[in-house]
PDB file of C-alpha atoms in Angstrom:
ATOM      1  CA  UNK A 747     179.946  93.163 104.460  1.00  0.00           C
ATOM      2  CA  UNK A 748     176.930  91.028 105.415  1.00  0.00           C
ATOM      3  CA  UNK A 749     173.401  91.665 103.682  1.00  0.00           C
ATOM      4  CA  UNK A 750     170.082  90.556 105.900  1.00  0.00           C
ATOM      5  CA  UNK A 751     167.771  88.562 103.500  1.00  0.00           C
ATOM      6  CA  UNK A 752     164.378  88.086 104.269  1.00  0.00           C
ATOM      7  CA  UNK A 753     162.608  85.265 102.678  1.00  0.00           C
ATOM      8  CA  UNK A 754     159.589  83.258 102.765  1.00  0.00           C
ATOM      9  CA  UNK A 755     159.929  79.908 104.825  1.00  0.00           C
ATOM     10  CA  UNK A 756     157.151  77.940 103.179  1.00  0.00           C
ATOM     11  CA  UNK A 757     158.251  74.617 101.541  1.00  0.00           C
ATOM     12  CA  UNK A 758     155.550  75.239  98.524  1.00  0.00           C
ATOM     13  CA  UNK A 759     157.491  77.860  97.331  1.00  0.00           C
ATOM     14  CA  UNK A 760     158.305  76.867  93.632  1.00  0.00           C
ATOM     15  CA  UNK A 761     161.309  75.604  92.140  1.00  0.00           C
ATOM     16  CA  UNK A 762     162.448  78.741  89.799  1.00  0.00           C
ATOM     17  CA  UNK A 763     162.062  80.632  92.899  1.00  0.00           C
ATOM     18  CA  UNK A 764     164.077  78.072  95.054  1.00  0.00           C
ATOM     19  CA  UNK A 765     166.712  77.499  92.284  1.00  0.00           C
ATOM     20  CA  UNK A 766     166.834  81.786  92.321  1.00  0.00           C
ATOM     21  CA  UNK A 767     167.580  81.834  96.008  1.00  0.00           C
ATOM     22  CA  UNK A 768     170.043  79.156  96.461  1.00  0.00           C
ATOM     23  CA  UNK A 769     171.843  80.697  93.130  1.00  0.00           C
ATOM     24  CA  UNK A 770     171.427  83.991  94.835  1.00  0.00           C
ATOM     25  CA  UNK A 771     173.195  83.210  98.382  1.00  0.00           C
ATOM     26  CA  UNK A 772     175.823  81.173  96.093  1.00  0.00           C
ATOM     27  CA  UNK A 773     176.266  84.662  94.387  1.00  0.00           C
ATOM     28  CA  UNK A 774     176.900  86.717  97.770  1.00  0.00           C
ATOM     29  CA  UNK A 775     179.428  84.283  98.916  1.00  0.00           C
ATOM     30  CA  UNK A 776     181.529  84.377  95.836  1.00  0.00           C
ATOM     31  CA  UNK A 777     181.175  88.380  96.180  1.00  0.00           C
ATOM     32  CA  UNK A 778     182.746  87.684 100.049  1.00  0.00           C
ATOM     33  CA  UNK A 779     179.295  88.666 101.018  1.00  0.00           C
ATOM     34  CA  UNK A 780     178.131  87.389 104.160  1.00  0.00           C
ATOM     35  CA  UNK A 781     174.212  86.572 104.941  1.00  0.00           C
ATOM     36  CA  UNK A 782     172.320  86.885 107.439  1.00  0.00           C
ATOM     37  CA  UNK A 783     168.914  85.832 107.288  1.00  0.00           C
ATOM     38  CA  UNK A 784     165.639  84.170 109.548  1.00  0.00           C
ATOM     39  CA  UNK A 785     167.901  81.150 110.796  1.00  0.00           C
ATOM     40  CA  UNK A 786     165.689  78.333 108.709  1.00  0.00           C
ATOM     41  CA  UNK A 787     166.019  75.136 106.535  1.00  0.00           C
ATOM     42  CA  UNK A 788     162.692  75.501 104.245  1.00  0.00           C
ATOM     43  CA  UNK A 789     161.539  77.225 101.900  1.00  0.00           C
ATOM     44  CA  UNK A 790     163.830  80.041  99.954  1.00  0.00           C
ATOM     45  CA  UNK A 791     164.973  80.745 103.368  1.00  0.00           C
ATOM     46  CA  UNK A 792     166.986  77.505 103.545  1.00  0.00           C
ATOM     47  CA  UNK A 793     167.461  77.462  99.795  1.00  0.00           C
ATOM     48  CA  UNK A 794     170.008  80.916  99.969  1.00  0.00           C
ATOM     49  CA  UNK A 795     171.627  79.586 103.085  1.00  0.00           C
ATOM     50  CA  UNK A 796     172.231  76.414 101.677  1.00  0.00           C
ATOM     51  CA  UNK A 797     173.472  78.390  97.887  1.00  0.00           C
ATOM     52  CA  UNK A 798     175.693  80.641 100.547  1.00  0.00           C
ATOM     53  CA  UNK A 799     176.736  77.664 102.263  1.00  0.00           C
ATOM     54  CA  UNK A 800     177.958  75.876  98.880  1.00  0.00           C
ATOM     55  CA  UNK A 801     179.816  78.524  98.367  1.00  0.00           C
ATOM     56  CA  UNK A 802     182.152  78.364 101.664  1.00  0.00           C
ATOM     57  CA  UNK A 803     180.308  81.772 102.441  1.00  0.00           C
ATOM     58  CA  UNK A 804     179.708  82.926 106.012  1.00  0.00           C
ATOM     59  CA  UNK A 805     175.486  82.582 107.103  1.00  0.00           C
ATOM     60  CA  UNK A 806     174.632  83.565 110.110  1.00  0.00           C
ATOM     61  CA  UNK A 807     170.945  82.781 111.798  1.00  0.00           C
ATOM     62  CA  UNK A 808     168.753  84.346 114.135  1.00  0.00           C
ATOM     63  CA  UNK A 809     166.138  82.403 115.488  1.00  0.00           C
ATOM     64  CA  UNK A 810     163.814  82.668 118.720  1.00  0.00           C
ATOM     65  CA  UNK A 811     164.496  79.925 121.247  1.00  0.00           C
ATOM     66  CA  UNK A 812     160.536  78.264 120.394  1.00  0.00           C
ATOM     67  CA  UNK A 813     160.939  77.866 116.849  1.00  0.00           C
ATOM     68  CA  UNK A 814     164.605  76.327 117.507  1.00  0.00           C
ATOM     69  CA  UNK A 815     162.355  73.825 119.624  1.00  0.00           C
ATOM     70  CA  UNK A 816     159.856  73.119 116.870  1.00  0.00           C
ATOM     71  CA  UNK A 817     163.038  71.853 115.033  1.00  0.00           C
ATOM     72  CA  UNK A 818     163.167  74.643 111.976  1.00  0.00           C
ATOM     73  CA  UNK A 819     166.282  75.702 112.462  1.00  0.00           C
ATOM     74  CA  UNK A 820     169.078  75.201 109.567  1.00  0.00           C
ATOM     75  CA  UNK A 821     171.595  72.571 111.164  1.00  0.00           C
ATOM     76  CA  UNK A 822     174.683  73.874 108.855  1.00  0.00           C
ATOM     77  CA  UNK A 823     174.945  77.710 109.738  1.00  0.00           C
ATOM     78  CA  UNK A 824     178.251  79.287 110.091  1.00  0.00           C
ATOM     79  CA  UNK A 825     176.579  80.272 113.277  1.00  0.00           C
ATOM     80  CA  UNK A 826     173.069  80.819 115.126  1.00  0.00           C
ATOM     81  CA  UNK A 827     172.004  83.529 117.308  1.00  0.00           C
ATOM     82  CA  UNK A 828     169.494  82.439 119.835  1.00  0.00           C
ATOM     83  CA  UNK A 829     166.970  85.096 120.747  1.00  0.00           C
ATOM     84  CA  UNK A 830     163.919  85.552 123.458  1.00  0.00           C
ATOM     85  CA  UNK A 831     161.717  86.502 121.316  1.00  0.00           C
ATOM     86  CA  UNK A 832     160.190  87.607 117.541  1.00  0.00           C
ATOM     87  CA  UNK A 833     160.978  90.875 118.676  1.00  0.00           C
ATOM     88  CA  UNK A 834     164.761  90.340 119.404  1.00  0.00           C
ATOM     89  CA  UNK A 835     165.180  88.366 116.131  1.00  0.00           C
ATOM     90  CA  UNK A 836     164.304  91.457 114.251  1.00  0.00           C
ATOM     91  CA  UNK A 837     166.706  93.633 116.127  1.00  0.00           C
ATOM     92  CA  UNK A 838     168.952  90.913 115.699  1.00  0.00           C
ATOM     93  CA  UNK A 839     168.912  90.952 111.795  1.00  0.00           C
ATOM     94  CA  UNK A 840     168.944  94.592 111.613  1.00  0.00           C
ATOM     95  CA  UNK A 841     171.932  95.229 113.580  1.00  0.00           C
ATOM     96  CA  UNK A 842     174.225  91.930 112.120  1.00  0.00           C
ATOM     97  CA  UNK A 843     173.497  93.264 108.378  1.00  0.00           C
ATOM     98  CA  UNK A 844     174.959  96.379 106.396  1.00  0.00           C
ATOM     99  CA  UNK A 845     171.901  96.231 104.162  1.00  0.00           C
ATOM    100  CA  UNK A 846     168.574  94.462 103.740  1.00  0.00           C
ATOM    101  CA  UNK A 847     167.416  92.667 100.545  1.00  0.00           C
ATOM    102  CA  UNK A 848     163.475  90.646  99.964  1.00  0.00           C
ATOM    103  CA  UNK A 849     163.290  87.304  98.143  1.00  0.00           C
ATOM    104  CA  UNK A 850     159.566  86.208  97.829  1.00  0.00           C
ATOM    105  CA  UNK A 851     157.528  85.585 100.428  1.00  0.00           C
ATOM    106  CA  UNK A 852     154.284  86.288 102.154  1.00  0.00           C
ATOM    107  CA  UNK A 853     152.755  88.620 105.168  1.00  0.00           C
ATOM    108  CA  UNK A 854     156.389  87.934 107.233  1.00  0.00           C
ATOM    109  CA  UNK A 855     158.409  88.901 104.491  1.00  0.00           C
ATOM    110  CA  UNK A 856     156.630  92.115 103.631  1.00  0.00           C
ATOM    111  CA  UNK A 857     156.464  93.079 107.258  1.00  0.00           C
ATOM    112  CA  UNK A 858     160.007  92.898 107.727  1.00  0.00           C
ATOM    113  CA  UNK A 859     160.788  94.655 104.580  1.00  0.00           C
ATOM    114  CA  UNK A 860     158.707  97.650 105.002  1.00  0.00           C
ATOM    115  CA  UNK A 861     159.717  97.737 108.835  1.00  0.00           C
ATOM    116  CA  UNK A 862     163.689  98.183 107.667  1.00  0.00           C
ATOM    117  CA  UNK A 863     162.357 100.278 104.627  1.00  0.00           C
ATOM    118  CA  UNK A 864     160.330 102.769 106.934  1.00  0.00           C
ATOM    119  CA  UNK A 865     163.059 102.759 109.540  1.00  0.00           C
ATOM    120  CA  UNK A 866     165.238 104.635 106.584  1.00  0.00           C
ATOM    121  CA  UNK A 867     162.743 106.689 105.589  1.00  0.00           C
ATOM    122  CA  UNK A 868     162.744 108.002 109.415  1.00  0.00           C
ATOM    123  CA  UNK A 869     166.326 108.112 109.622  1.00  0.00           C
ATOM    124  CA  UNK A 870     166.248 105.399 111.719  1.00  0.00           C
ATOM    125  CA  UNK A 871     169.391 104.095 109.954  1.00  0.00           C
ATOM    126  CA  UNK A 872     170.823 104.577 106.479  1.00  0.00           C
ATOM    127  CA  UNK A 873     171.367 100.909 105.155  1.00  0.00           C
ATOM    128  CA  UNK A 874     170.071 100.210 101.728  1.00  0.00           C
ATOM    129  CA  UNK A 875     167.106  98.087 101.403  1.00  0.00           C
ATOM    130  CA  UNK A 876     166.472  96.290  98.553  1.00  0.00           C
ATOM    131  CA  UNK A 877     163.862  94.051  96.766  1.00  0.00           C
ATOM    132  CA  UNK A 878     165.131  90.700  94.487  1.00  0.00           C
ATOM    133  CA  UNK A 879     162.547  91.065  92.200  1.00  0.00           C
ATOM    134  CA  UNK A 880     162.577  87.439  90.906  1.00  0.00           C
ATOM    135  CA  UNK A 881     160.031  86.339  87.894  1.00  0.00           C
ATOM    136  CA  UNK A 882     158.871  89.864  88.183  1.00  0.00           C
ATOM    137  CA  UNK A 883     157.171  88.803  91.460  1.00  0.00           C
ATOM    138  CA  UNK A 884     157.291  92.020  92.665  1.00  0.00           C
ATOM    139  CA  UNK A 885     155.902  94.005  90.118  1.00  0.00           C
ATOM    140  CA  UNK A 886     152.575  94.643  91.467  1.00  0.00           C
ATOM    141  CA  UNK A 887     153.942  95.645  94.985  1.00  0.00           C
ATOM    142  CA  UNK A 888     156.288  98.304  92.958  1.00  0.00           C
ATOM    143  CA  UNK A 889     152.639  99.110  91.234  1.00  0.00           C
ATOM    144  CA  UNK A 890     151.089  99.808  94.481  1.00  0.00           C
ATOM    145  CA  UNK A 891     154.176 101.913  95.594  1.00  0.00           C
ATOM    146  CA  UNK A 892     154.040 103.640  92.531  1.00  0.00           C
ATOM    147  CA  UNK A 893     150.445 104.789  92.913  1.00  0.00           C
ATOM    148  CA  UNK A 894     151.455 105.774  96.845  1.00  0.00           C
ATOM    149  CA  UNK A 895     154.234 108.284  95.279  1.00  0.00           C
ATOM    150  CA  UNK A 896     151.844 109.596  93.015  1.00  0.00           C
ATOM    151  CA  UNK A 897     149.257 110.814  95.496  1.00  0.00           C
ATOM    152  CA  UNK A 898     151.690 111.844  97.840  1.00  0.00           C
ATOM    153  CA  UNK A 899     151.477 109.058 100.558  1.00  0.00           C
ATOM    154  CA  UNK A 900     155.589 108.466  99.777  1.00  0.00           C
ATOM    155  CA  UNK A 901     158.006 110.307  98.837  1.00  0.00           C
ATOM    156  CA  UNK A 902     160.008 110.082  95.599  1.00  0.00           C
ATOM    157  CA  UNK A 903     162.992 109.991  97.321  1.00  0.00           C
ATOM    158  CA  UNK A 904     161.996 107.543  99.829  1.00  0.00           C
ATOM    159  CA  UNK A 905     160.437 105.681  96.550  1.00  0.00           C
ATOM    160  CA  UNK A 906     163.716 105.911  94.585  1.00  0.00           C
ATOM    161  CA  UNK A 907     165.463 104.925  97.341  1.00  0.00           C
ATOM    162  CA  UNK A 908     164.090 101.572  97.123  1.00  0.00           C
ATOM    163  CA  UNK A 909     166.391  99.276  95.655  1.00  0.00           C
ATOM    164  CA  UNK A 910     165.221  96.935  92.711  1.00  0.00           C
ATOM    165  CA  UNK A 911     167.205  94.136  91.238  1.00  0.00           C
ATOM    166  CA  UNK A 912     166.930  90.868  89.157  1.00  0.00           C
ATOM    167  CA  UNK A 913     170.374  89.384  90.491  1.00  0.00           C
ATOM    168  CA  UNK A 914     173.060  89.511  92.820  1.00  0.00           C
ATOM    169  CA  UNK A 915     175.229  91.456  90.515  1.00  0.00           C
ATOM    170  CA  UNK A 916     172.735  94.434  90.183  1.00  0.00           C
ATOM    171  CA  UNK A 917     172.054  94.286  93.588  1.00  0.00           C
ATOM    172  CA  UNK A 918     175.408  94.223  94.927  1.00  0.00           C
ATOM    173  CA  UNK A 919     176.459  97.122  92.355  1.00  0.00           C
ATOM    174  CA  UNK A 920     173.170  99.474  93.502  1.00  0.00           C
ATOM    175  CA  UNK A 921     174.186  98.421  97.387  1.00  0.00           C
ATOM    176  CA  UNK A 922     178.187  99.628  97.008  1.00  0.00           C
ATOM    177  CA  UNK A 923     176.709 103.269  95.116  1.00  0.00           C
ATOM    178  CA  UNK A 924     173.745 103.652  97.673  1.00  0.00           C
ATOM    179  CA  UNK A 925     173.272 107.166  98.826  1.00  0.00           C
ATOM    180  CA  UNK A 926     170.486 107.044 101.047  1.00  0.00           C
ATOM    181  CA  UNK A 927     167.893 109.875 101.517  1.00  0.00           C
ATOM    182  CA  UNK A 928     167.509 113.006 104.052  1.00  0.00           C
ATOM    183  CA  UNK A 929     165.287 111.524 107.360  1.00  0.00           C
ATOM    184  CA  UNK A 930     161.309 112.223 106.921  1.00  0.00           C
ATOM    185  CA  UNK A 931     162.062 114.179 109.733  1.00  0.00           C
ATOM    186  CA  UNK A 932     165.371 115.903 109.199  1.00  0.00           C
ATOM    187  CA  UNK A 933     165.068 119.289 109.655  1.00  0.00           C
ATOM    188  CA  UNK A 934     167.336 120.014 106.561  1.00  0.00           C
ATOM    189  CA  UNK A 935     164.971 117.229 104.806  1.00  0.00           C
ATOM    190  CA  UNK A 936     161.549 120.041 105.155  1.00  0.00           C
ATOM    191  CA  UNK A 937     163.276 123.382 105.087  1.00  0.00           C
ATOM    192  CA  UNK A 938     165.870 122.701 102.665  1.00  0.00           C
ATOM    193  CA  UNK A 939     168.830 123.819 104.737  1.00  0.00           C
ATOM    194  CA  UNK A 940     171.799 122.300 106.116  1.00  0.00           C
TER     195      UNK A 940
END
């Protein structure tokens, strides 16, 4: 099993959410979990590669070509996937992982988490997706999506079927029991057949 992790890159990130990370990918690889992540050495990106890493655990990066020439690329990787483009590096993470999970981060990280969220909620695929909700940082986010479920822009199952956890235990544990919900488009979803 391999879990994508998407994760800011910046190098101000602090250090309880750097020493989080790197504990966290030291926590998949003792599970046999592999990663798969962004392909960088910064930030909390390069922190839970370099916790996975520790742990004799496989990580596998994806990175386009141009940011492999601006030299951000993690030099230890169990291996790195060399795309054309942004584009290809998302396909890329989707299809390597058997789940997705969001450390903190910015505008990049959200994007790519609500891309693989929305993709299940279309029926897109049927991996979990999870969020590592570390210092509470994602509290007001789960706020927000609370307030979307309650006027009807989400659906409670689509909003339950977010996955929230504090560690790599409870994250692993809610991954392995995932059911995941009926497409937004299912026919059986909207008429309540099968």
């Amino acid at each position: 099993m391999r879990v994508t992790v998407f994760a800011s890159a910046s190098a101000q990130a602090p250090d309880r959410f750097v020493h989080a990370a790197t504990a966290f990918g030291r926590d998949l690889a003792t599970a046999g979990v592999g990663l798969v992540y962004g392909g960088g050495k910064t930030g909390l990106m390069g922190a839970v590669a370099d916790g996975a890493l520790s742990a004799g655990g496989e990580v596998v990066g994806v990175m386009p070509q141009s940011l492999v020439d601006a030299e951000i690329a993690h030099p230890g990787l169990s291996s790195l996937r060399i795309v054309g483009s942004l584009h290809e590096r998302k396909a890329a993470l989707a299809d390597l992982g058997d789940g997705f999970a969001a450390l903190p981060g910015g505008a990049g990280t959200l994007e790519e988490l609500f891309e693989a969220w929305t993709w299940q909620q279309l029926g897109l695929h049927t991996k979990p997706v999870a969020l590592l909700n570390i210092d509470d940082y994602w509290n007001p986010l789960l706020h927000a999506l609370d307030q979307m479920t309650e006027t009807g822009f989400v659906r409670p199952a689509d909003r339950q079927s977010l996955i929230v956890a504090s560690d790599a235990a409870e994250l692993l544990t809610a991954v392995a029991t995932f059911v995941p919900p009926p497409g937004k488009y299912d026919r059986s979803a909207r008429t309540g057949t099968s």
